PDB file of C-alpha atoms in Angstrom:
ATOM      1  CA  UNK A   1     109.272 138.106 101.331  1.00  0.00           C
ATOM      2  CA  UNK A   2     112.361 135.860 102.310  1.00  0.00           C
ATOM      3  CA  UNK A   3     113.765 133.927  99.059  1.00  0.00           C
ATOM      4  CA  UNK A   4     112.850 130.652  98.997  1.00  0.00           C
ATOM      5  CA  UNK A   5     115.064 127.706 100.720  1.00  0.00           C
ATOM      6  CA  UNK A   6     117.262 125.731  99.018  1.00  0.00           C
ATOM      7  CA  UNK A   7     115.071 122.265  98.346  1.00  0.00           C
ATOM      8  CA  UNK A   8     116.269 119.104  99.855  1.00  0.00           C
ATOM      9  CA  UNK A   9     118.251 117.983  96.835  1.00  0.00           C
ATOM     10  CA  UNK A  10     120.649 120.923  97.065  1.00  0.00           C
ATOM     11  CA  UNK A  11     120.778 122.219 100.595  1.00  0.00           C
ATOM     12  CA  UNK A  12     124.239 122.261 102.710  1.00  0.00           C
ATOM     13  CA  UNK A  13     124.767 121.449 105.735  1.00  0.00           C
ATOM     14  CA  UNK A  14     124.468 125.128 107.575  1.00  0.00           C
ATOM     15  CA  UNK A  15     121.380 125.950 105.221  1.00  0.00           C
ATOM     16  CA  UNK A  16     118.666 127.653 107.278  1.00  0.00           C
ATOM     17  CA  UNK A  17     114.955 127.358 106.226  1.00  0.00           C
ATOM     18  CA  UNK A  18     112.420 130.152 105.919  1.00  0.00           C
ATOM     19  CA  UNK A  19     111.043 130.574 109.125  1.00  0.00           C
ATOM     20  CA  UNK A  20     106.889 130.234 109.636  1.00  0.00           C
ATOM     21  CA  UNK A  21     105.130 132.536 111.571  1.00  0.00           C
ATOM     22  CA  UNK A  22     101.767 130.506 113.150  1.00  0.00           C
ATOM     23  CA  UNK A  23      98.956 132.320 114.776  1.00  0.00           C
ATOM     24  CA  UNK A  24      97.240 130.676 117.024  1.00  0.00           C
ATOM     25  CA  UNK A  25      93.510 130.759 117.421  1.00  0.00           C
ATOM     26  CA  UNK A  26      91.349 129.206 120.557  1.00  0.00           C
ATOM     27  CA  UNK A  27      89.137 128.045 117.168  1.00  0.00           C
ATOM     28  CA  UNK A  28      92.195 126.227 115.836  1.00  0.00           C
ATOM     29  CA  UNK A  29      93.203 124.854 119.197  1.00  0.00           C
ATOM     30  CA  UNK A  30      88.978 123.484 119.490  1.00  0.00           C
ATOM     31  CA  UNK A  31      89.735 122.259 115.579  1.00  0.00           C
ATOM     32  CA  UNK A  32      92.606 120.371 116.819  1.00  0.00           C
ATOM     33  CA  UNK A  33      90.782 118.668 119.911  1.00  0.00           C
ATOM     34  CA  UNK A  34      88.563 117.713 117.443  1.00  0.00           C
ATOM     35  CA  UNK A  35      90.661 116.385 115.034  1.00  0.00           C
ATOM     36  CA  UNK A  36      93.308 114.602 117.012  1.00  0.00           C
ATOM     37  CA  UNK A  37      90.852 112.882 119.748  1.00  0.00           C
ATOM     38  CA  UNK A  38      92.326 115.135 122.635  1.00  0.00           C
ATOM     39  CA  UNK A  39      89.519 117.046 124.580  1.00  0.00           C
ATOM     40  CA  UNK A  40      91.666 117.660 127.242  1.00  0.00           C
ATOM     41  CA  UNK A  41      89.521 120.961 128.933  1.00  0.00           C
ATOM     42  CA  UNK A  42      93.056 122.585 129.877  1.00  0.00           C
ATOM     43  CA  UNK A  43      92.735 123.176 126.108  1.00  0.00           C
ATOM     44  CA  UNK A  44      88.862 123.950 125.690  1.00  0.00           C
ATOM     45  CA  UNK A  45      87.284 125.116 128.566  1.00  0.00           C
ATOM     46  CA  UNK A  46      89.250 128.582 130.310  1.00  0.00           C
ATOM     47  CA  UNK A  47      87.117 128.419 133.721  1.00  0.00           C
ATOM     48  CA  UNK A  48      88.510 124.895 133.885  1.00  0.00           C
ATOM     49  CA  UNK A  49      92.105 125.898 132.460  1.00  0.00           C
ATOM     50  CA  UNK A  50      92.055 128.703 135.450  1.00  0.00           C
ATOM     51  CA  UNK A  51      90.945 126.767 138.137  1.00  0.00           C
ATOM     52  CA  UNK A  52      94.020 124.382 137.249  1.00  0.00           C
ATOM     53  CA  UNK A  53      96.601 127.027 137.655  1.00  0.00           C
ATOM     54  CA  UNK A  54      97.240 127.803 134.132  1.00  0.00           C
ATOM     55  CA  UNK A  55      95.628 131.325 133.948  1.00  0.00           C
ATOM     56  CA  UNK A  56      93.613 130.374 130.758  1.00  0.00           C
ATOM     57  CA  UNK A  57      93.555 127.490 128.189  1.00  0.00           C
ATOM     58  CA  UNK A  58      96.688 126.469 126.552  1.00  0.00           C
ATOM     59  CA  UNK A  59      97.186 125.218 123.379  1.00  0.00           C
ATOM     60  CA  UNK A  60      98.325 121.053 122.353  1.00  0.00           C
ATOM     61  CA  UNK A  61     101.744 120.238 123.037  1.00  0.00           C
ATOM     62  CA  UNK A  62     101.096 118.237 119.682  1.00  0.00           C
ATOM     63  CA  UNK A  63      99.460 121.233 117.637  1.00  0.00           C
ATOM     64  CA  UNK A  64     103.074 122.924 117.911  1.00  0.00           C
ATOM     65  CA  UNK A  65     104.884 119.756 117.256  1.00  0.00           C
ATOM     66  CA  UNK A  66     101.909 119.497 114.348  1.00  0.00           C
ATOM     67  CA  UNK A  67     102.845 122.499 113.013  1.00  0.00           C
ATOM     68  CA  UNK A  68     106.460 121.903 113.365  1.00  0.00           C
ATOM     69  CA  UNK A  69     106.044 118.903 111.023  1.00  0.00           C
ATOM     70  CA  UNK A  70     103.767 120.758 108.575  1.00  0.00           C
ATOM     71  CA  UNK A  71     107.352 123.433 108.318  1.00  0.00           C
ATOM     72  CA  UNK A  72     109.237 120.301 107.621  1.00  0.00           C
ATOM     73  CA  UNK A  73     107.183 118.462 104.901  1.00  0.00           C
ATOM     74  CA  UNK A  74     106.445 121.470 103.246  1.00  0.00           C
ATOM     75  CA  UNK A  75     110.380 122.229 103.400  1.00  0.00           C
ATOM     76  CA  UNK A  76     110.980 118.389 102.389  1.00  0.00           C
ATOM     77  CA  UNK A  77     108.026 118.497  98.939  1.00  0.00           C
ATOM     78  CA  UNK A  78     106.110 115.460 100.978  1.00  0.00           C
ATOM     79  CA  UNK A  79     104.333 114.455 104.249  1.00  0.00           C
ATOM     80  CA  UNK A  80     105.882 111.150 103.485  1.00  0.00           C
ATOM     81  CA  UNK A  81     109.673 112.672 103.243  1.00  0.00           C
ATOM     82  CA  UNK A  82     109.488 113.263 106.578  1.00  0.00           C
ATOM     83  CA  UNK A  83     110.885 109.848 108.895  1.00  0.00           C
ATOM     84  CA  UNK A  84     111.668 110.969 111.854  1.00  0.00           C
ATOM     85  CA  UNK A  85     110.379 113.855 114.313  1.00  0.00           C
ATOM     86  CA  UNK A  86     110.907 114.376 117.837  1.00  0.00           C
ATOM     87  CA  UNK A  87     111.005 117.189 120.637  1.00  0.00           C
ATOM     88  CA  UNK A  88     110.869 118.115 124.296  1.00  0.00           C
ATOM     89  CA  UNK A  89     107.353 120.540 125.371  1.00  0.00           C
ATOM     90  CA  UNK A  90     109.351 123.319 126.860  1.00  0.00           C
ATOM     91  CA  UNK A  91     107.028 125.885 127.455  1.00  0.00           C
ATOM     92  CA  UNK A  92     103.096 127.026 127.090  1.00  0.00           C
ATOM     93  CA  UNK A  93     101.641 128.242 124.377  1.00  0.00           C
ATOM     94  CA  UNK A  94      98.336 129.748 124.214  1.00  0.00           C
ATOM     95  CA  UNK A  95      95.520 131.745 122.030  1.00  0.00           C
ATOM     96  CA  UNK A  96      96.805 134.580 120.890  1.00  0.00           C
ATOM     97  CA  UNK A  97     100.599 133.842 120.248  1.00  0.00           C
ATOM     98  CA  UNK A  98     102.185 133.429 117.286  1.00  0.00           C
ATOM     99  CA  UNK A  99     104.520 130.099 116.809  1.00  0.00           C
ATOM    100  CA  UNK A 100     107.327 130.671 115.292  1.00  0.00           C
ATOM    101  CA  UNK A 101     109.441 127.837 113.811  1.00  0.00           C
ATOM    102  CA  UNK A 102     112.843 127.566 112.804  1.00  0.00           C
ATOM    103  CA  UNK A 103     115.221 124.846 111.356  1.00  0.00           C
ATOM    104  CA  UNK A 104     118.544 124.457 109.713  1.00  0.00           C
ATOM    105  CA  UNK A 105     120.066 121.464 108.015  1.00  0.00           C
ATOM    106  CA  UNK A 106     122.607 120.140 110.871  1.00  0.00           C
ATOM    107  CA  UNK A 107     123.412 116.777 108.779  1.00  0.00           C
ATOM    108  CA  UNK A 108     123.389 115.064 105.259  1.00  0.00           C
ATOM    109  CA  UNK A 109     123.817 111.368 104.316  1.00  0.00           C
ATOM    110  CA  UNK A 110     124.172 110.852 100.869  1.00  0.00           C
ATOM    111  CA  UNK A 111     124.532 106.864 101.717  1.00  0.00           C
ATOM    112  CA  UNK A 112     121.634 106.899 103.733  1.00  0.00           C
ATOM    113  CA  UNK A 113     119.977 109.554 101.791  1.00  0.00           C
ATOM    114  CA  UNK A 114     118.552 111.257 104.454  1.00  0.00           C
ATOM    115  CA  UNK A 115     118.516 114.827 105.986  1.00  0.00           C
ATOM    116  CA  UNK A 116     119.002 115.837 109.565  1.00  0.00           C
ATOM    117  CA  UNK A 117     117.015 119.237 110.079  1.00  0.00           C
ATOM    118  CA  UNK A 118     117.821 120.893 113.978  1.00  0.00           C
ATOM    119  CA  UNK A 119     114.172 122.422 114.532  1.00  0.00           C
ATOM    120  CA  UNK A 120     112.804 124.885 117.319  1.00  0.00           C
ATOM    121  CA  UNK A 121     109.480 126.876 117.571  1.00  0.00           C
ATOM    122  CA  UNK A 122     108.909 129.975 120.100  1.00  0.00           C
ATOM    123  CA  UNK A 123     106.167 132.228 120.282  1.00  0.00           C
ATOM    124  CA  UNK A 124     107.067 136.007 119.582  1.00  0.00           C
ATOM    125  CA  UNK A 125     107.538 136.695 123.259  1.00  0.00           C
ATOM    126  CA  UNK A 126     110.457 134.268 122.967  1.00  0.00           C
ATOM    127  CA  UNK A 127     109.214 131.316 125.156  1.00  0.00           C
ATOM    128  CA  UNK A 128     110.969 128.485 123.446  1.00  0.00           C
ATOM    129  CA  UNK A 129     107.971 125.952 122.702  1.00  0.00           C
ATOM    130  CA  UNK A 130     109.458 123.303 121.830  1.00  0.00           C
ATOM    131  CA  UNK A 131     113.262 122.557 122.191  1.00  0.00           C
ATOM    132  CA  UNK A 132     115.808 119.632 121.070  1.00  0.00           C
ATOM    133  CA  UNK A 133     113.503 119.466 118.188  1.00  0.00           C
ATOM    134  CA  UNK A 134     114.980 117.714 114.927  1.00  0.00           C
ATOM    135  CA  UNK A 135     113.829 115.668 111.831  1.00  0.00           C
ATOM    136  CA  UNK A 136     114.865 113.274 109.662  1.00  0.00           C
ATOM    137  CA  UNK A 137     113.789 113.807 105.775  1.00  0.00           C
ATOM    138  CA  UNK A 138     114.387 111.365 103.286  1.00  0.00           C
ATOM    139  CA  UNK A 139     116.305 113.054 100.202  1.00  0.00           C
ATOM    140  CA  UNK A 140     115.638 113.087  96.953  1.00  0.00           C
ATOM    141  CA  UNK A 141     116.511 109.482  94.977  1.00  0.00           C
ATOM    142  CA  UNK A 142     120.084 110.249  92.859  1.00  0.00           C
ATOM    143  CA  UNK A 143     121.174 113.027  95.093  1.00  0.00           C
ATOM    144  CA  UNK A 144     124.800 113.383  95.639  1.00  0.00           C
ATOM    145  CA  UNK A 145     127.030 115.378  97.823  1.00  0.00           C
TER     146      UNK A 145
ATOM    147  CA  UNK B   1     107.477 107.393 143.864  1.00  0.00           C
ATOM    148  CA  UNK B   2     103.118 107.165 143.398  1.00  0.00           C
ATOM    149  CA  UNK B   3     103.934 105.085 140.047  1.00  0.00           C
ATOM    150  CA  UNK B   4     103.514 101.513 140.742  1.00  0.00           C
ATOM    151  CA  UNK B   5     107.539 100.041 139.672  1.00  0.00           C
ATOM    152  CA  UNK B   6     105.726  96.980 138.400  1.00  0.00           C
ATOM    153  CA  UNK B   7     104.058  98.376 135.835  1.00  0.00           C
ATOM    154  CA  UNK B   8     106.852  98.617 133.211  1.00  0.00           C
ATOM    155  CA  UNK B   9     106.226  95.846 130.473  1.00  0.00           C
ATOM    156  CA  UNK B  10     102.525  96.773 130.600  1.00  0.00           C
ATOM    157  CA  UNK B  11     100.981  96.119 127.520  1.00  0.00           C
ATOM    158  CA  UNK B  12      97.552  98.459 125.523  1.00  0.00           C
ATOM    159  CA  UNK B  13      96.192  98.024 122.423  1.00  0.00           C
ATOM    160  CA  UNK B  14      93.280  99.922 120.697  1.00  0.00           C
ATOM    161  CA  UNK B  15      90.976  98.697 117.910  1.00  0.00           C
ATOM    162  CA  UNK B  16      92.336  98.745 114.424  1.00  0.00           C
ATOM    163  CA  UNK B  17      92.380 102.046 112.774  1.00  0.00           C
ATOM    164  CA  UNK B  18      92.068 102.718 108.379  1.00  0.00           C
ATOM    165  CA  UNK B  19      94.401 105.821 107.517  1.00  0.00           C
ATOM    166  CA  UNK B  20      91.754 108.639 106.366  1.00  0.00           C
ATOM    167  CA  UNK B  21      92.414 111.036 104.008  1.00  0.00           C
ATOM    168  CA  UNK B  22      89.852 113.232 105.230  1.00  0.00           C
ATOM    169  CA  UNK B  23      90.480 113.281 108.416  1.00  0.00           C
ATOM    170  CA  UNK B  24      93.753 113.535 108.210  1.00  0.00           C
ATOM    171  CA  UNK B  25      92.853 116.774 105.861  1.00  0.00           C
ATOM    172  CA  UNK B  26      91.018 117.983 108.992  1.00  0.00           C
ATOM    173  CA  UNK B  27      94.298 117.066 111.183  1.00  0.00           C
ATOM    174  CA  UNK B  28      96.455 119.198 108.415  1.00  0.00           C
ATOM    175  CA  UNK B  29      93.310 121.527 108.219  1.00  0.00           C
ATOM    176  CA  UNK B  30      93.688 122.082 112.043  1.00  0.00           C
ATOM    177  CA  UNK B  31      97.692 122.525 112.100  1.00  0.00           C
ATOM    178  CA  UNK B  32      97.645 125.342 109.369  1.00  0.00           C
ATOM    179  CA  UNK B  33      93.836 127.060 108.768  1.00  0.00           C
ATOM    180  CA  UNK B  34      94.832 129.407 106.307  1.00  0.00           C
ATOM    181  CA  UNK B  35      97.581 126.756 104.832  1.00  0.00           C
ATOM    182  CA  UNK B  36     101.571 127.056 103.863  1.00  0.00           C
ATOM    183  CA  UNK B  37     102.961 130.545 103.961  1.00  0.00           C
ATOM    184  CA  UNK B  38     102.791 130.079 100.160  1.00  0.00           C
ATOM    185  CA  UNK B  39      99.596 129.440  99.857  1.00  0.00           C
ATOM    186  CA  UNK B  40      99.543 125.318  99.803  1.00  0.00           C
ATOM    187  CA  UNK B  41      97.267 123.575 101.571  1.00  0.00           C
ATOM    188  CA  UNK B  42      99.022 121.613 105.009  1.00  0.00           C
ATOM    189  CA  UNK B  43     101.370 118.786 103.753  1.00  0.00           C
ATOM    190  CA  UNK B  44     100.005 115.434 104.105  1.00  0.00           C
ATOM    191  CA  UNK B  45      96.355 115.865 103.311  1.00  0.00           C
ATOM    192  CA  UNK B  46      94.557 113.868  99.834  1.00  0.00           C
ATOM    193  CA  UNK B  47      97.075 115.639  97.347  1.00  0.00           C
ATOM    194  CA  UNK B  48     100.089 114.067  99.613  1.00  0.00           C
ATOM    195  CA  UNK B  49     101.226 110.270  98.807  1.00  0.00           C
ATOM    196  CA  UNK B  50     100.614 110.313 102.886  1.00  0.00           C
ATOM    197  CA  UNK B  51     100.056 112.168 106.093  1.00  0.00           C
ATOM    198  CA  UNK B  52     102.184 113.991 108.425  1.00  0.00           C
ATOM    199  CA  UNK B  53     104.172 111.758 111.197  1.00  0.00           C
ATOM    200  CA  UNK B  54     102.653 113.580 113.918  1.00  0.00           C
ATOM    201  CA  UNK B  55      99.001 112.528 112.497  1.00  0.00           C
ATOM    202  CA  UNK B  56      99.360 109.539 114.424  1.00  0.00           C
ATOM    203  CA  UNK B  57      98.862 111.557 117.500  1.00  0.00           C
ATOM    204  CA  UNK B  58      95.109 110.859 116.687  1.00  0.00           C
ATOM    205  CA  UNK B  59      95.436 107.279 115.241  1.00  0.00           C
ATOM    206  CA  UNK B  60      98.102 105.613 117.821  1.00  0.00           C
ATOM    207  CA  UNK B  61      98.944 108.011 120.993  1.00  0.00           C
ATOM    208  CA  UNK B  62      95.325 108.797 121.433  1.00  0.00           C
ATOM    209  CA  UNK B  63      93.921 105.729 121.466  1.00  0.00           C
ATOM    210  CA  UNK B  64      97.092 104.251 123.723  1.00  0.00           C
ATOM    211  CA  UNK B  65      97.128 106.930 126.423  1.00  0.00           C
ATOM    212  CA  UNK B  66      93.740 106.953 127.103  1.00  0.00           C
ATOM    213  CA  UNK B  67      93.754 103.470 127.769  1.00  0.00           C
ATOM    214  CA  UNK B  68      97.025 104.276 130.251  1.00  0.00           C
ATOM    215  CA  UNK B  69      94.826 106.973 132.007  1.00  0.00           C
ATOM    216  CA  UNK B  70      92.048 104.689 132.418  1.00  0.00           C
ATOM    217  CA  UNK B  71      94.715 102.258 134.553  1.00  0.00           C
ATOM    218  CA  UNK B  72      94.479 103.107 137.875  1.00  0.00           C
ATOM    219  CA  UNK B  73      96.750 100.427 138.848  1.00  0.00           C
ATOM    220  CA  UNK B  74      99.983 102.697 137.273  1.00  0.00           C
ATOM    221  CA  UNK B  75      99.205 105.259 140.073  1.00  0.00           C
ATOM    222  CA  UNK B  76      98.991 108.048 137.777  1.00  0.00           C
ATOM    223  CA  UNK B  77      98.504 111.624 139.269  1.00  0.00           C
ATOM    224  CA  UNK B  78      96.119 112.836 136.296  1.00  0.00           C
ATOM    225  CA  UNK B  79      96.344 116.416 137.125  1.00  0.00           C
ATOM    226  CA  UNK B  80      99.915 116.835 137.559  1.00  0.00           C
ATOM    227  CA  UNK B  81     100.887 115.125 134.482  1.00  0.00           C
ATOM    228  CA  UNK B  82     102.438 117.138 131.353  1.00  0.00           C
ATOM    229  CA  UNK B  83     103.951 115.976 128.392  1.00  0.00           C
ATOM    230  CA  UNK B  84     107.281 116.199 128.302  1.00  0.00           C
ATOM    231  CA  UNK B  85     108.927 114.974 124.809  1.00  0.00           C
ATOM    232  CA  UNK B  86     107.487 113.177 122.181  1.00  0.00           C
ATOM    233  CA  UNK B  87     109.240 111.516 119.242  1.00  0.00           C
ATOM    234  CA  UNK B  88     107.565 109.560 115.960  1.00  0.00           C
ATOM    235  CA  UNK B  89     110.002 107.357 113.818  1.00  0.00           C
ATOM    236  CA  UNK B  90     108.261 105.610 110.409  1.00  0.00           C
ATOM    237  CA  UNK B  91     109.511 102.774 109.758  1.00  0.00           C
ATOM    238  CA  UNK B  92     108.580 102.804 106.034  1.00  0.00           C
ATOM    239  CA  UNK B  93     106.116 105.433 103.869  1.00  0.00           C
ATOM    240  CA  UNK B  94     102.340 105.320 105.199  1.00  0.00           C
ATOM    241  CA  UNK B  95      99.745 104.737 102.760  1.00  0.00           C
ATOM    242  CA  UNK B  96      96.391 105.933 102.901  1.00  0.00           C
ATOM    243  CA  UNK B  97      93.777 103.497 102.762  1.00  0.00           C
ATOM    244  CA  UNK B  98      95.813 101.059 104.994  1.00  0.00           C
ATOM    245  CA  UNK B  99      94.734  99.695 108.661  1.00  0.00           C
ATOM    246  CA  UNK B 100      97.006 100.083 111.188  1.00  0.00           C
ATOM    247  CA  UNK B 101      96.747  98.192 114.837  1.00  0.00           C
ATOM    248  CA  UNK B 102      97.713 100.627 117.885  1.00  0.00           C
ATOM    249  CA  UNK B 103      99.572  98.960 120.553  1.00  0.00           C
ATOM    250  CA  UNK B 104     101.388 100.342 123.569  1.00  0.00           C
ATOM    251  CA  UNK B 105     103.717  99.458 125.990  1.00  0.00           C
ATOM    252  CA  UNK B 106     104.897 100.894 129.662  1.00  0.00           C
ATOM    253  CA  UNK B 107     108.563 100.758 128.861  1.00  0.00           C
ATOM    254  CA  UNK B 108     110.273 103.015 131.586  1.00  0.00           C
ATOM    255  CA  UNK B 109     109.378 104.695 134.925  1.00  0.00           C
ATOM    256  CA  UNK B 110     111.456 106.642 137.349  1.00  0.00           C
ATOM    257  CA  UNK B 111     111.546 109.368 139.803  1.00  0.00           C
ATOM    258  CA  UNK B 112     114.476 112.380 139.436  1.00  0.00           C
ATOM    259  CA  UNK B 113     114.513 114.799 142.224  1.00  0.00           C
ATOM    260  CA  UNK B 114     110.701 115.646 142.734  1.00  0.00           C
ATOM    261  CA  UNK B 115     109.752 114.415 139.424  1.00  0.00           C
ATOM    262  CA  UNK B 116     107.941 110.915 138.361  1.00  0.00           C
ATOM    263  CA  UNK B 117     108.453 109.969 134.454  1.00  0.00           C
ATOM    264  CA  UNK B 118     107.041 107.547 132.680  1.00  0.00           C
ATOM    265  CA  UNK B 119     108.175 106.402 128.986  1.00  0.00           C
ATOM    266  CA  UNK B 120     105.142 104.414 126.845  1.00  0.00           C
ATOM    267  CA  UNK B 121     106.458 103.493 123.569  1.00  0.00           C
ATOM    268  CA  UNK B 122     102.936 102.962 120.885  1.00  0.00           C
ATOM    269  CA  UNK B 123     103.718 101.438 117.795  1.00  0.00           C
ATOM    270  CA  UNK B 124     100.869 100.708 114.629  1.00  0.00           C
ATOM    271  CA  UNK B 125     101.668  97.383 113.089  1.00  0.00           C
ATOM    272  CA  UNK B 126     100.131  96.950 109.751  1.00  0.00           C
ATOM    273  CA  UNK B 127      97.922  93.562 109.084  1.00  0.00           C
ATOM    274  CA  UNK B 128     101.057  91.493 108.670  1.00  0.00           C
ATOM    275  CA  UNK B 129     102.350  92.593 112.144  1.00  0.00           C
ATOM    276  CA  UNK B 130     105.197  94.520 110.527  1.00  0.00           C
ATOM    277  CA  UNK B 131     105.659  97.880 112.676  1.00  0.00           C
ATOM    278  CA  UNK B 132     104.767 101.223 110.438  1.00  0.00           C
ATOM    279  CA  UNK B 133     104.793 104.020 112.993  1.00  0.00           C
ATOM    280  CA  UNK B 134     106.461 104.428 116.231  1.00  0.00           C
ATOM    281  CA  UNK B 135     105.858 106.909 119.325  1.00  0.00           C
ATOM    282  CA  UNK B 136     107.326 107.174 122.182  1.00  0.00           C
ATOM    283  CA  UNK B 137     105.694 109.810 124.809  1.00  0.00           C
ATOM    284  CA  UNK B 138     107.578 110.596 128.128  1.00  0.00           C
ATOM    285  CA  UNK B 139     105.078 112.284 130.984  1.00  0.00           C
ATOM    286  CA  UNK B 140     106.498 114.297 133.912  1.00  0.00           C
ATOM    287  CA  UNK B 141     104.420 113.932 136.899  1.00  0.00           C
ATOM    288  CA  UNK B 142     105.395 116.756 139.246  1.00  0.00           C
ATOM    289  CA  UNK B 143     105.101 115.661 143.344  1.00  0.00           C
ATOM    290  CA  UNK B 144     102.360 116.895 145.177  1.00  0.00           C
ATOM    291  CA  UNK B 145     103.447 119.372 147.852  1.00  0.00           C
ATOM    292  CA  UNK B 146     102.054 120.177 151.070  1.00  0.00           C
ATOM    293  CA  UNK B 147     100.436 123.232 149.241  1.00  0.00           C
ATOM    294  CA  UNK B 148      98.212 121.009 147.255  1.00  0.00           C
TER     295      UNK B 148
END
């Protein structure tokens, strides 16, 4: 098991986080329609997903940015920490792969106190997912550089 | 270009939305079934002061963008649309419990090479009018081709 990150409070600029390893399930990808209000068939329905080119469904653009926020407030101790997300859809993922995320702290400002994480997430074949990916987390109160 | 140029400036809005704990539980729920690699449960469910940025995919973009799909006026091409980046900004700590009024607006369109983008920026404003939660969504709209 990796050792865990350096928190918030103490991580240099240069620290990489643990990365996540996501499977991803056609029953997580219905859970998400479902939760997020997007019933989008390219998602849901593969005879539909086929017949649009995509040789099967394809999972949310937002699940993976989803789960790439879930990496970051975990990292950060709070949802809330988290003040900034954003990313570019790259590439497809579907059932069956496995997101991977990654991040590394690229910027601290103690006067701000805030955070700058660079972020990506790939699946295992190596299709990036989602590139130019970062966050900005909102440090711990009292932290200094 | 099949976007209509006069459409940036156009304004949606969606009816008023109350932040959910549970539901945004099922959003975290949905994101990470079997929870954290260490075992927690997805960050911003009940036990969080407040739920994940991207959870207002389901209480602001949602709502917005299917009120932009339903304008045929923009000139849309529906199946050739993806989504091509997405950002979320909050402008101060969400709270659950709080209502939140979805409102969108058409703020750039453009054609590069064979491409049409369009930029809608969605922003909740709590009861005061005081923006909470930002978005802004740019779709790639690939030309059609004499294949298609």
């Amino acid at each position: 098991m990796a050792p865990p990150a350096p928190p918030p409070a103490t991580a240099a600029v240069g620290t990489e986080l643990p990365e996540w390893r996501q499977p991803i399930t056609q029953e997580q990808v219905a859970a998400y329609a479902v939760a997020s209000g997007d019933h989008n068939p390219i998602h849901l329905d593969p005879e539909f997903a086929r017949a649009a080119g995509l040789g099967g469904t394809i999972a949310h653009g937002m699940l993976s940015m989803g789960i790439l926020a879930a990496y970051v407030g975990a990292w950060a101790g709070s949802a809330a920490a988290v003040t900034d997300l954003r990313c570019r859809f790259a590439g497809m993922v579907r059932p069956g792969d496995t997101l991977i995320c990654r991040g590394r702290v690229a910027a601290r400002d103690p006067a701000g106190g805030t955070i700058t994480l660079e972020l990506e997430a790939t699946t295992e074949s190596g299709t990036r997912a989602l590139n130019h990916a970062s966050a900005v987390v909102r440090a711990p109160a009292g932290e200094e550089d | 270009m099949g976007l209509s140029p006069d459409c940036v400036g156009r304004r949606y809005s969606a009816p008023a939305e109350i932040v959910d704990p549970a539901r945004a539980a099922a959003y975290g729920a949905a994101l990470l079934p079997a929870g954290t690699p260490d075992g927690r449960p997805a960050p911003g469910g009940p036990r969080d002061t407040g739920p994940l940025p991207t959870y207002a995919a389901a209480y602001l973009l949602q709502p917005i963008v299917t009120q932009l799909f339903q304008d045929d006026s923009v000139g849309l091409d529906l199946p050739r649309l993806v989504h091509g980046e997405q950002s979320f900004t909050c402008h101060r700590p969400l709270r659950f419990g709080e209502r939140l009024h979805p409102e969108g607006v058409i703020t750039a369109v453009e054609t590069r090479r064979q491409l049409d983008l369009l930029t809608i920026t969605a922003t909740a404003r709590d009861d005061a009018g005081e923006a909470v939660v930002s978005g802004t969504t740019l779709f790639i709209i690939r030309a059609r081709t004499a294949q298609d």
